[in-house]
Each structure stands twice: as structure tokens, then as C-alpha cells.
Coordinates of C-alpha atoms in Angstrom, one line a residue:
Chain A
X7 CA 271.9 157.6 140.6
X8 CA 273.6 155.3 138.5
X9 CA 271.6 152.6 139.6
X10 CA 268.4 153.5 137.9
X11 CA 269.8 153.2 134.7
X12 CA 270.8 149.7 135.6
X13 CA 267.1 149.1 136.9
X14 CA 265.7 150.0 133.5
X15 CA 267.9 148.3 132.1
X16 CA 267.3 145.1 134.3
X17 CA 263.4 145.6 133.1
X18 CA 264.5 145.9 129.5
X19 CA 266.2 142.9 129.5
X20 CA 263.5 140.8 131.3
X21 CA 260.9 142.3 129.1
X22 CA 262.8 141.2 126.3
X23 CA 263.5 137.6 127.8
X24 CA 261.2 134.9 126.2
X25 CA 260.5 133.2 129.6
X26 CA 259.1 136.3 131.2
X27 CA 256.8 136.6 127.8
X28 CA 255.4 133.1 128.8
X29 CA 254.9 134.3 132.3
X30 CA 252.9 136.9 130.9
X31 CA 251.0 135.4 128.5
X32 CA 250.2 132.3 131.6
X33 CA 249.1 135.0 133.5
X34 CA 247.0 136.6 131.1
X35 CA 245.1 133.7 130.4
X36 CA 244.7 132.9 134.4
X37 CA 241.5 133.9 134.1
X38 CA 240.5 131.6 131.3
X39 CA 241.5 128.5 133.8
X40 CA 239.6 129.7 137.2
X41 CA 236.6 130.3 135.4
X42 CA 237.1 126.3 134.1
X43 CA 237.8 125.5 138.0
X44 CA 235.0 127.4 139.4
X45 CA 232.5 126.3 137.3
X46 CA 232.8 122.5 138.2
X47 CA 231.8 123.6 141.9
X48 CA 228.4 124.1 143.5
X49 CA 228.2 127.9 146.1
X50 CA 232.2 128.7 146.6
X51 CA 232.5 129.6 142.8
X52 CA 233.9 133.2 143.8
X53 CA 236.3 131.0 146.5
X54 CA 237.5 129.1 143.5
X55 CA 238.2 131.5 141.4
X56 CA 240.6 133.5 143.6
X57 CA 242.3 130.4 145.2
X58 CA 243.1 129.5 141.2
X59 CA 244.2 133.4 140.8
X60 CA 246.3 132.7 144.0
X61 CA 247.8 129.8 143.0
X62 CA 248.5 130.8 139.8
X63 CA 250.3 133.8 141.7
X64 CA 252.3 131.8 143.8
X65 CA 253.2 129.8 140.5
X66 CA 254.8 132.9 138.9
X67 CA 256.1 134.1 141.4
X68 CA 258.4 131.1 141.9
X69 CA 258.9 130.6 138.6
X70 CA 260.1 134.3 138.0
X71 CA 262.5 134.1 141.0
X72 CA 264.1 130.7 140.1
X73 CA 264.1 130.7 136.6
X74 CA 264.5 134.3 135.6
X75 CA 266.3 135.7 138.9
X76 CA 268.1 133.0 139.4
X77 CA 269.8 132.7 135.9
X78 CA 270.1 136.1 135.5
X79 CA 272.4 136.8 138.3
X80 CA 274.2 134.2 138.1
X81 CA 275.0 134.8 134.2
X82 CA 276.0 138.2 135.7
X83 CA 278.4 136.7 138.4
X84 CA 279.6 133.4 136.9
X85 CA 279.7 134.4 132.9
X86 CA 281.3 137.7 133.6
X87 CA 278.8 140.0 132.1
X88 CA 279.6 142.2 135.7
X89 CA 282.7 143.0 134.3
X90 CA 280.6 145.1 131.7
X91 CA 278.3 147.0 134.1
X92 CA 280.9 147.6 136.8
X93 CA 283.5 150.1 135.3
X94 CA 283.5 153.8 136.7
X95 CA 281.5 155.4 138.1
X96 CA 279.3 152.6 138.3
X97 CA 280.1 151.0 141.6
X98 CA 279.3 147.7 143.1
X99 CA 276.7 149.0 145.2
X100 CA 274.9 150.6 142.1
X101 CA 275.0 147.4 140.7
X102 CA 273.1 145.8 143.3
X103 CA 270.5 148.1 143.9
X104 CA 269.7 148.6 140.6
X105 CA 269.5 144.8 139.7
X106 CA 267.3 144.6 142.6
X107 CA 264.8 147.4 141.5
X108 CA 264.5 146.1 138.1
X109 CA 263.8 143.0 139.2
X110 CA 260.9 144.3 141.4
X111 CA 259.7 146.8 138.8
X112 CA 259.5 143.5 136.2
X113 CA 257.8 141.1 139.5
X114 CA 255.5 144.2 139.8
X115 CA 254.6 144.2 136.0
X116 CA 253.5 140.6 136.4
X117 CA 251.3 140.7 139.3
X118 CA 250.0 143.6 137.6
X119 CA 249.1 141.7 134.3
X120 CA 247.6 138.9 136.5
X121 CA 245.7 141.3 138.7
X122 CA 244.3 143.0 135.6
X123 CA 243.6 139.9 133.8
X124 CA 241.7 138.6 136.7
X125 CA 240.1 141.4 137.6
X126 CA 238.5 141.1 134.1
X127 CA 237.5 137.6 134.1
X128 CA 235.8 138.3 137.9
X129 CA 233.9 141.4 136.0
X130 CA 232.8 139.2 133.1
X131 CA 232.4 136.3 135.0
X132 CA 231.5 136.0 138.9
X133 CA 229.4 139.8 138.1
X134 CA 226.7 137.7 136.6
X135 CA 226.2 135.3 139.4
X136 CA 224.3 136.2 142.2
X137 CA 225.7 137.0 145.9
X138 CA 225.3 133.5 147.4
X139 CA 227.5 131.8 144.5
X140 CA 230.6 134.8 145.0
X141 CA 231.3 133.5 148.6
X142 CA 231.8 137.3 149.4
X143 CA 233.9 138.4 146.5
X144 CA 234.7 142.0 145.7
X145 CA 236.1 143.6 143.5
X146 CA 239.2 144.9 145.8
X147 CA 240.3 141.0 147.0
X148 CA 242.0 140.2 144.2
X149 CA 243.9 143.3 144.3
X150 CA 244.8 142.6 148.2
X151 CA 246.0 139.2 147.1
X152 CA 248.5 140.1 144.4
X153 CA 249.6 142.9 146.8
X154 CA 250.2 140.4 149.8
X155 CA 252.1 137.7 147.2
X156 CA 254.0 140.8 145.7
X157 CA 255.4 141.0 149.7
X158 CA 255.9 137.6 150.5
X159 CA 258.1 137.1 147.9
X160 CA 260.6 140.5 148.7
X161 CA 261.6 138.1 151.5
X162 CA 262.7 135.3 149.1
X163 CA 264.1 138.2 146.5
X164 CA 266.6 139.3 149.0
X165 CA 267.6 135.9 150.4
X166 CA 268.7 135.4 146.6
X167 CA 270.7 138.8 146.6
X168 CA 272.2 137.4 149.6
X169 CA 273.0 133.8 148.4
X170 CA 274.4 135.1 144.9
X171 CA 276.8 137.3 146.9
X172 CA 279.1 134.2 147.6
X173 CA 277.8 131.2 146.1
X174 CA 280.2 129.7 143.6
X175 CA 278.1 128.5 140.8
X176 CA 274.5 128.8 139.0
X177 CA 273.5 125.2 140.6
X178 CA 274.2 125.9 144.1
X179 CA 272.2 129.5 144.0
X180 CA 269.3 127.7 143.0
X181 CA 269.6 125.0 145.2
X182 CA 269.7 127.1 148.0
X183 CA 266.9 129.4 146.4
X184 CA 264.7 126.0 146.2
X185 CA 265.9 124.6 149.5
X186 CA 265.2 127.8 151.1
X187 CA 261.3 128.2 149.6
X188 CA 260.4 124.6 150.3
X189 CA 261.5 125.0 154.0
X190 CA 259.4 127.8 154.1
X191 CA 256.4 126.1 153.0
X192 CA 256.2 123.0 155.2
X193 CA 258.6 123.8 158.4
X194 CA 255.7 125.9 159.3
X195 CA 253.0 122.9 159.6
X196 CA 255.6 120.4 161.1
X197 CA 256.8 123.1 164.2
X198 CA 253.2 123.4 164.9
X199 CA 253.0 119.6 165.2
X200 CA 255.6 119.3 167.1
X201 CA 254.9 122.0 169.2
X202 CA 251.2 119.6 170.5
X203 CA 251.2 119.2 174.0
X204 CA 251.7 115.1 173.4
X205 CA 254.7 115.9 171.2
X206 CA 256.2 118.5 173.1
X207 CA 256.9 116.4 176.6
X208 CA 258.7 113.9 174.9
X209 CA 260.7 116.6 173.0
X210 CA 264.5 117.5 174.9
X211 CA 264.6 121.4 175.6
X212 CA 267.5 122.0 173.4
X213 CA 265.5 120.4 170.4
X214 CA 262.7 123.1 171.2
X215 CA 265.3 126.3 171.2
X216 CA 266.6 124.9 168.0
X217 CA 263.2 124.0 166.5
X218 CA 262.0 127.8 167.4
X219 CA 265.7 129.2 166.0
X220 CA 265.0 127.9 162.8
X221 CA 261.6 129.2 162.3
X222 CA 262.8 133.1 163.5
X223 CA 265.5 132.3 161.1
X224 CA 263.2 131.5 157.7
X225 CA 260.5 133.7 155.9
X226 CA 257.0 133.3 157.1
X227 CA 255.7 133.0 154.0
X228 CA 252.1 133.3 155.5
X229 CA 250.1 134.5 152.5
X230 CA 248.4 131.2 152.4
X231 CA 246.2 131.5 155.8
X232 CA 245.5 135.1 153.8
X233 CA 244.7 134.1 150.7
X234 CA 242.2 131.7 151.9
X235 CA 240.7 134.6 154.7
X236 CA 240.5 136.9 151.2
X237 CA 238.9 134.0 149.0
X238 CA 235.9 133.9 152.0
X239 CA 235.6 137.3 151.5
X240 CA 236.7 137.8 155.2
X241 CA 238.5 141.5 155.3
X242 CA 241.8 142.0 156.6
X243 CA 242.5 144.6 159.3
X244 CA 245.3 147.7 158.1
X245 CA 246.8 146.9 161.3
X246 CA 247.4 143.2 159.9
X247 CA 248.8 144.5 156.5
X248 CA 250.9 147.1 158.0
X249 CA 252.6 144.4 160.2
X250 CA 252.7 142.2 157.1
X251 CA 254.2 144.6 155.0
X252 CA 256.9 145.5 157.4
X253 CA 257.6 142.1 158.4
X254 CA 258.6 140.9 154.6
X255 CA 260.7 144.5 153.8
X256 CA 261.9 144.2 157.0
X257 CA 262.9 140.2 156.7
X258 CA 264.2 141.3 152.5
X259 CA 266.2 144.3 154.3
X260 CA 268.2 142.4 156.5
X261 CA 269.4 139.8 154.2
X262 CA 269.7 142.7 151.1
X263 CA 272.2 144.7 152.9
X264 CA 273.8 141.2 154.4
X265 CA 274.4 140.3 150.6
X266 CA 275.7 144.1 149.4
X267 CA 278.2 144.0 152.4
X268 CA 279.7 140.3 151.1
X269 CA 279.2 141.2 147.5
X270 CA 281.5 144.6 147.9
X271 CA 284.5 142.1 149.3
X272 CA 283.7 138.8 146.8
X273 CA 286.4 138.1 144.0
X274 CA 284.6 138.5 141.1
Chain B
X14 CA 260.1 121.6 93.6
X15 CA 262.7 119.4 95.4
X16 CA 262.2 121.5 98.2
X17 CA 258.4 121.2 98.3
X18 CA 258.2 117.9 98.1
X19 CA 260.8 117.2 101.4
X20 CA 258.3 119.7 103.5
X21 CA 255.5 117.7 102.3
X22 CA 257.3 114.3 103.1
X23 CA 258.0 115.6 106.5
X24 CA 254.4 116.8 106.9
X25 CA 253.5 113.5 106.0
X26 CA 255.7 111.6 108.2
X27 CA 254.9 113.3 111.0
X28 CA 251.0 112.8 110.6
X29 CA 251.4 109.3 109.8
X30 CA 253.6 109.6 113.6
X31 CA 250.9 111.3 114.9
X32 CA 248.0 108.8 114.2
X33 CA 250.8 106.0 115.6
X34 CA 251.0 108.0 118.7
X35 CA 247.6 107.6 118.8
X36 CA 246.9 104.3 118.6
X37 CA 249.5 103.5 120.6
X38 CA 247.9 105.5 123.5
X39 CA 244.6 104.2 122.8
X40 CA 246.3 101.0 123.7
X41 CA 248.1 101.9 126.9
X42 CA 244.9 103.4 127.7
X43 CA 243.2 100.7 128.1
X44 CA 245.7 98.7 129.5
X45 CA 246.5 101.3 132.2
X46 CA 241.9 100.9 132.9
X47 CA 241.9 97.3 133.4
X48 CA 244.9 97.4 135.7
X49 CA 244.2 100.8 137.6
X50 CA 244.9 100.1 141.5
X51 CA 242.3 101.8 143.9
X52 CA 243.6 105.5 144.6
X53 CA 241.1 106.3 147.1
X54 CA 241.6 106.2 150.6
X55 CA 240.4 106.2 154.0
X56 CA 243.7 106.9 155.7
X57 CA 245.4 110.3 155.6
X58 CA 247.9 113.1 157.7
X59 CA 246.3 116.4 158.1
X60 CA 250.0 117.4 158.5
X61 CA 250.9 115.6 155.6
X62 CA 248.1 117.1 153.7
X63 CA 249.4 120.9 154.9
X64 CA 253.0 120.5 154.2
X65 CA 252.1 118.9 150.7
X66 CA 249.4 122.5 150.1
X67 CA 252.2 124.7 151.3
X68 CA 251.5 128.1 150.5
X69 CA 248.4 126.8 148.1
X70 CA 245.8 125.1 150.6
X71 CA 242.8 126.7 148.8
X72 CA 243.3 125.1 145.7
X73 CA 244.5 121.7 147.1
X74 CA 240.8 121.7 149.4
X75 CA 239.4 122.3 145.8
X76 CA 240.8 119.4 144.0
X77 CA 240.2 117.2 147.2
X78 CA 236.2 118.4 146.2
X79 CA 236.1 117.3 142.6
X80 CA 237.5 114.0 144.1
X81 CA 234.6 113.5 146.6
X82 CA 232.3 114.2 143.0
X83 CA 234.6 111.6 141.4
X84 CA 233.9 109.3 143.9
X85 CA 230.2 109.6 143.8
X86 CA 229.9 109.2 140.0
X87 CA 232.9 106.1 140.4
X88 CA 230.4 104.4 143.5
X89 CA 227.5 105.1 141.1
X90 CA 229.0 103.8 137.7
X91 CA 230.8 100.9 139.2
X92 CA 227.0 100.1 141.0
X93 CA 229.5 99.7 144.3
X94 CA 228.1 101.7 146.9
X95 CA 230.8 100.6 149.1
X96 CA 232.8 103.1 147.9
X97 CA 230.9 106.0 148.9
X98 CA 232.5 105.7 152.6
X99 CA 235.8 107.3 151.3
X100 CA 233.8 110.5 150.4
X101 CA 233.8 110.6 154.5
X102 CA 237.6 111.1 154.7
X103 CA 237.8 113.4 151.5
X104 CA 235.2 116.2 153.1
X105 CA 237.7 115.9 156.0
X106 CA 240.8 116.4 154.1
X107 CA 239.2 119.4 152.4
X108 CA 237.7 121.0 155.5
X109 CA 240.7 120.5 157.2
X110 CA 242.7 122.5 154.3
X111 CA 240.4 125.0 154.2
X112 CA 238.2 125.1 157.4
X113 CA 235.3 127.9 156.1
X114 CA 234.6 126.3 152.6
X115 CA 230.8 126.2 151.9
X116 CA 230.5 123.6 149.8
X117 CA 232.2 120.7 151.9
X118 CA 229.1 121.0 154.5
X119 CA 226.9 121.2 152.1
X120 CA 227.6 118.2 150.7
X121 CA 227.9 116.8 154.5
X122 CA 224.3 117.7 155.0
X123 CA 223.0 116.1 151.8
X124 CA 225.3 113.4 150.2
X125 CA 227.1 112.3 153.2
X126 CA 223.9 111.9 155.2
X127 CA 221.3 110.7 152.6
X128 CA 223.7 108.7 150.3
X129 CA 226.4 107.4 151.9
X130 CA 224.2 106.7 155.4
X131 CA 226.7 108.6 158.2
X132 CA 224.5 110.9 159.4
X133 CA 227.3 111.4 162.8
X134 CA 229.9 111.9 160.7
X135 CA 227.7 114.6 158.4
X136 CA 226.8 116.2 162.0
X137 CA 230.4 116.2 163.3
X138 CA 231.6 117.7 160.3
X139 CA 228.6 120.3 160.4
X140 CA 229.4 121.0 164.2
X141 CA 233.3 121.9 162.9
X142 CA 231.3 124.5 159.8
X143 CA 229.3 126.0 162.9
X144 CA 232.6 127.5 164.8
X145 CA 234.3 128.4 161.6
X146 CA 231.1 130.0 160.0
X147 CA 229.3 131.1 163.4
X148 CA 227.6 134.0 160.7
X149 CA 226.0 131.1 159.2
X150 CA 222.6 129.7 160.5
X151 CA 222.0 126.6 157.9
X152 CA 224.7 124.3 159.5
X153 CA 223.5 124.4 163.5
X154 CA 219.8 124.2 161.2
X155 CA 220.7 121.5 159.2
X156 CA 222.9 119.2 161.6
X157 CA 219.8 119.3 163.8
X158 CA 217.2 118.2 161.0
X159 CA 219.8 115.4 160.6
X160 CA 219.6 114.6 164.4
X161 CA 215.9 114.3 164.1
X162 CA 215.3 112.8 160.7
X163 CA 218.0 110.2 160.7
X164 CA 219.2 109.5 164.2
X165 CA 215.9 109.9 166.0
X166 CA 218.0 111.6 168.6
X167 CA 215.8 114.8 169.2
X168 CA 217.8 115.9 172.7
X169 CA 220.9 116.8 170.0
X170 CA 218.7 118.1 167.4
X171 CA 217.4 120.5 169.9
X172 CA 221.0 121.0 171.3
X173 CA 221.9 121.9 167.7
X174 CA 218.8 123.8 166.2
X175 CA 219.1 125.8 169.7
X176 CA 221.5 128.1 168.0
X177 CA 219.9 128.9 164.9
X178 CA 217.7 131.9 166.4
X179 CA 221.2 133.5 167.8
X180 CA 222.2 133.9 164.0
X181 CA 222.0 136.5 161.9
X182 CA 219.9 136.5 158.4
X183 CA 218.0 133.1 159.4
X184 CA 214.7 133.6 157.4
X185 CA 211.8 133.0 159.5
X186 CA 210.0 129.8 158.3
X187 CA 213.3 128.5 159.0
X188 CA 213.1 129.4 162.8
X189 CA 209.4 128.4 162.5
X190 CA 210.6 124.8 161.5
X191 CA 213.5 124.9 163.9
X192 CA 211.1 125.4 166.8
X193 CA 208.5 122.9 165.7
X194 CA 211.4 120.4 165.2
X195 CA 212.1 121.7 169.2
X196 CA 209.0 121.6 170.4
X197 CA 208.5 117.9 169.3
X198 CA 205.6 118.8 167.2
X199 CA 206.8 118.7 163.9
X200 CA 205.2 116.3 160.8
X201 CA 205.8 114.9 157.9
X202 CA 205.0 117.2 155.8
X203 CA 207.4 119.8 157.5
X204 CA 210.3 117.6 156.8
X205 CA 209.1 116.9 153.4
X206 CA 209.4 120.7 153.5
X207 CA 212.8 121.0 154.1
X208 CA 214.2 118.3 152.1
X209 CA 212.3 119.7 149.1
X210 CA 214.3 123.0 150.1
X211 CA 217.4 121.2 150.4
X212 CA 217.1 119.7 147.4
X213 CA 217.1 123.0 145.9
X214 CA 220.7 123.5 147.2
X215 CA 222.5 120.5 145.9
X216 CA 223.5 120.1 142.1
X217 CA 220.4 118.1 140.1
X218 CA 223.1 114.5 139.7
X219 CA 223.3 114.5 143.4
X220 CA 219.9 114.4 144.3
X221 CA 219.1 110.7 144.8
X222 CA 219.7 109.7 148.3
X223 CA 217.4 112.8 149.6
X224 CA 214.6 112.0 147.0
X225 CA 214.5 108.6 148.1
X226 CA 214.5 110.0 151.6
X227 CA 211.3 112.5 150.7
X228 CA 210.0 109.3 149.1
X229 CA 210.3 107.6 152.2
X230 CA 208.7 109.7 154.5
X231 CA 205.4 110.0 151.9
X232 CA 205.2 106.4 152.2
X233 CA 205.0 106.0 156.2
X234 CA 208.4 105.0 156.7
X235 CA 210.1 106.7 159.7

């Protein structure tokens, strides 16, 4: 159980990292900004406020993985602070796990300061309007929304683990890291496109298998069409989160363990 | 004392910096007014727009919003009401972001309609809000009124106020005045009615082109 030293240590060390203390502080004054958003509006001042919330999540969240993620495996593999961590008994695979839980206890803690944060402002704030300005809010939403982001982003977290397993340097990691999340984002919108009856005549069949390859091949970073379902105050079915859930751990899985099995071979 | 006196320097230096700064933005300021370039337009991608929102299309529908105000107070200021036909596109944009968002048919039914004059457009849009809201009976209510006040085209209004009864929470001098405005036998005074409550639901700066629209119908005009 070596690993969950490493973990704490892994939180320690992003605790004590001054880019994670801005994160923090950012999402503790969230609230401040989406009750400056909301305000400017006319009914949909409780949609406001949680689409700020969830942008604001989505912000951190990228910002953690590339900038503190990111850099901090890489100073691990490329500046030879492994070497440190990996003497007996502390194996390879301890390594990984446990900079991988850390990681997600630290992404936890941040989705837990902005859910608390917001949660506050929605008390203070969208409390004291009446039901036809919330545009359905309750108090559970915002919690459903930082649990669905918290998800989303496993998927992303263990294409990382995967690419820092035999990437040679800090720049390509988070090229590929980048690459990988903008794909995500708009490959989605452009498949459907091209996937219009008009479109899809004039398309040759191999273009289509290739098209569809890809997309089984990225993260369907979906939380988007449920953010938006959450900020109308429309409820999600536990069949729906279940799925969602196990698709991302499922999707994070896969390319974890791809990762560990290249990472036990790489010359480090 | 030698010290002090560098630390105040500095302080000094960078004040006197500071109001430069200053000035010197105040300058490109207005430079950057005089030769500001339209940004509104009528053109746009839906897929465009959703690749550009990614995972964030609520907030992006929200901005396109406080650009549909910016364009009203812009139109209003600049005394060119030609502007006002971009607001058209920008209520699209944002509905198309974010198909259930209140607030962009609400502003269809009163500032799209009664200030920038495109009633079909505010109808259409309204029509799109009444099979992504079907819980919601003041779009099917409200694009109707528009069918009858503004297009004379009662055969649609009843086509669209048909559907009002079927929803749920729809207060009853509302079905009252929907089945007047069906049975042809509505006045004046009822639509005067139901402008006065619409004014009710849009914000107090945006209230013009359905006052003048109240005012019109006290004073005979059709």
C-alpha cells in the first residue's frame, strides 16, 4: 500500500503549489461573478448562474489538468525527480497509482470548493428571488453538475497517464493533452454535420467508417448537453448517470492501465 | 534615509507611469471609437457557433443575449433603427446554443415583434420555444396574439392559440382571451389587456415598441 503514501503526498504537494491556491481562490470567488452574470438578465437568472458555475468548472478543470498535471508529471519523468520516489519497495506501479489518486483527491478538493462556494452564493442569492426568475433551480443541481464535470474529466486524466508513459518531453505531453481536449469539444458538432442526409450521399463509405472510428476512439465529453438540461432545472434519470459514470471510468480505465503497461517497460 | 528616499522615487515614478498609461489609453480609446468597424452580423454557422461553445454552450447563448441588449441600446443611441434587424440573427444564434432558454422568446414576443417589426420571424422563433418547452403555455399564447395583432392572419393565430388549453398551469383569463381571440370576438380592450400584461414581463428600458403598440390601438389604429 505504498501507493497511498505517494497519493498524500501527490495532494501535499499540489496543496502546497501556488497555481492550485489560485485555482482555489478563482473558484471561491465563482460565485461573486455569476451573481454579476445573472443579474444583467431578465427570468433565466437561476440558468445563468449555473451555466457561469459550469463554465467556471470546465475552466478549472482544464486548467488543473494542463497546467498542474501536466507539469507535474513531466517534472517527475523528464527532471528525474522519479528516480527519488522509485527505490524499493516502492515499485513503478505504486508510483502510478498513487500519482493518479492524488491527483483526483486534489481535482476532488476543487470541485468541492467550487460546489461549496456556489452552493452559498445560490443560498444567499437565487433563495430570495421568486420561482419564476430560478428557471427551476435546486439546491441539488449544482451538486449534480460538479459531480458530472468531476467524471468527464477522469477520461482526459487517464489519456494523460497514458501520453506521459512514452512521450519524450514536457511540450509534446501537453500538446497532445491540448490536441486531445479540443478534438473532443468540436469533432462532436462537425460528425453530426457531416453525418446530414445532404452531406452524407456525397461522402465515400470509407470516409464514414473512419469518421465513426474516430469518434469511438475520443472522449465524449458530453457534459455540455447536461449542464444545460441541469441549468433548466430538467432532472436527469439514475439510469443516465449510471451509464455516464461508467462510460468515463470505463473510457479513463482503458487508457490508465494502457499507460501503466508502457510506463513499467519506458527508459526512464 | 537613502533607502527611503529610492522607495519613494520608485513610488513616484511609477505613479507618474501610471497617470501616462492613462492618458495614453484615453487616447487610443478614442481613436479605437471613431474607427470601430461594425461587429454585428446577420450571417452566421450554427456549426460554427457549436464547435466554437464546445463543452460551454450555456454561457456562450448568454453572452450572445447581452449582445441582442447591446444592440438595442446601440440602434437606440445611434437613432439607427436599422440596426435592430441583427437582433433577428442574435435570438437565433442563442436559441440555437441553448434551445429551452426563456428569455430568448421572450424577447421574440416583445422586442422582436413590436420593435424591430418581424412579427414571422418572432412567431417562428416562438414555434421552435413551443417543442422545446411543450410544459410551457405563454409561447403557443403569445405567437398567436402576434398572429392576430400584427399579421391579421387569425387562421394561424387560431392554429397557434389552439394549443394553449392542452398545457398545463395556463391561468384561466388567459384561456378566456385565447378563446375570444379564437372565436373572432375579441376587442380592443382585450388586447390592450394583454399587452399591458406583457409589458409586465419585459425589463422597463425595453418597453417602447409595445407601448406605442397599446398606444396605437387606443387611438383606432388597427
Amino acid at each position: 500500500m505504498l501507493w497511498t503514501k505517494l497519493a498524500h503526498l501527490t495532494l501535499f504537494e499540489l496543496w502546497q503549489n501556488r497555481t492550485f491556491k489560485t485555482l482555489l481562490t478563482v473558484a471561491l470567488l465563482t460565485p461573486l461573478l455569476a451573481v454579476g452574470l445573472s443579474s444583467l438578465f431578465l427570468y433565466d437568472i437561476g440558468k445563468v448562474y449555473v451555466d457561469v458555475v459550469a463554465a467556471m468548472a470546465q475552466l478549472l478543470a482544464v486548467v488543473f489538468l494542463i497546467f498542474l498535471v501536466v507539469t507535474l508529471l513531466s517534472r517527475d519523468i523528464f527532471d528525474r525527480v522519479v528516480y527519488v520516489f522509485l527505490t524499493p519497495p516502492m515499485s513503478r506501479r505504486d508510483y502510478y497509482i498513487g500519482r493518479f489518486s492524488g491527483i483526483v483527491a486534489a481535482f476532488m478538493l476543487l470541485l468541492l470548493v467550487l460546489l461549496l462556494s456556489s452552493s452559498l452564493g445560490a443560498w444567499l442569492y437565487l433563495d430570495g428571488l421568486s420561482d419564476m426568475y430560478q428557471s427551476g433551480y435546486k439546491w441539488n443541481y449544482l451538486g449534480q453538475l460538479v459531480f458530472f464535470n468531476f467524471f468527464q474529466y477522469i477520461s482526459i486524466l487517464g489519456f494523460i497517464f497514458f501520453v506521459v508513459s512514452w512521450s519524450s518531453g514536457n511540450a509534446e505531453t501537453m500538446l497532445f493533452t491540448l490536441a486531445m481536449l479540443i478534438f473532443s469539444w468540436i469533432f462532436p458538432p462537425v460528425l453530426a454535420a457531416l453525418q446530414s442526409p445532404d452531406v452524407m450521399k456525397d461522402t465515400p463509405e470509407f470516409v464514414v467508417y473512419l469518421l465513426q472510428w474516430i469518434y469511438d476512439a475520443i472522449p465524449h465529453l458530453r457534459g455540455s448537453d447536461i449542464t444545460i438540461s441541469i441549468a433548466h432545472g430538467v432532472n436527469i434519470d439514475i439510469q443516465n448517470i449510471i451509464l455516464y459514470v461508467a462510460e468515463h471510468v470505463v473510457y479513463g480505465l482503458i487508457f490508465f492501465l494502457l499507460g501503466l503497461a508502457i510506463f513499467k517497460r519506458r527508459d526512464l | 534615509m537613502g533607502q527611503v528616499k529610492k522607495q519613494l522615487a520608485l513610488l513616484l515614478s511609477v505613479s507618474v507611469l501610471w497617470l501616462v498609461l492613462m492618458q495614453i489609453r484615453d487616447g487610443s480609446h478614442m481613436f479605437y471609437e471613431q474607427n470601430k468597424a461594425k461587429s454585428w452580423a446577420t450571417e452566421y454557422s450554427v456549426l460554427a457557433d457549436k464547435v466554437l461553445a464546445g463543452a460551454v454552450p450555456g454561457i456562450f447563448s448568454d453572452f450572445l443575449i447581452l449582445d441582442v441588449f447591446s444592440i438595442y441600446y446601440d440602434a437606440k443611441l445611434t437613432g439607427k433603427p436599422s440596426e435592430m434587424k441583427y437582433i433577428n440573427t442574435y435570438l437565433n444564434r442563442a436559441q440555437s446554443l441553448d434551445p429551452k432558454f426563456f428569455d430568448v422568446y421572450r424577447l421574440a414576443s416583445s422586442i422582436l415583434a413590436y420593435d424591430v417589426n418581424m412579427p414571422e420571424e418572432a412567431i417562428e422563433l416562438l414555434r421552435k420555444g413551443m417543442v422545446q418547452r411543450p410544459e410551457i403555455w405563454e409561447f403557443p399564447f403569445f405567437a398567436g396574439f402576434l398572429a392576430h395583432d400584427l399579421l391579421k392572419d387569425d387562421r394561424l393565430a387560431y392554429e397557434l392559440m389552439a394549443s394553449v388549453s392542452e398545457r398545463k398551469n395556463t391561468p384561466v383569463i388567459v384561456l378566456t382571451l385565447a378563446s375570444r381571440f379564437l372565436e373572432s370576438s375579441s376587442t380592443k380592450e382585450d388586447a390592450i389587456l394583454f399587452l399591458k400584461g406583457l409589458l409586465q414581463l419585459v425589463p422597463k428600458a425595453n418597453r417602447e415598441g409595445i407601448k406605442r403598440r397599446i398606444g396605437e390601438l387606443k387611438h383606432g389604429k388597427e
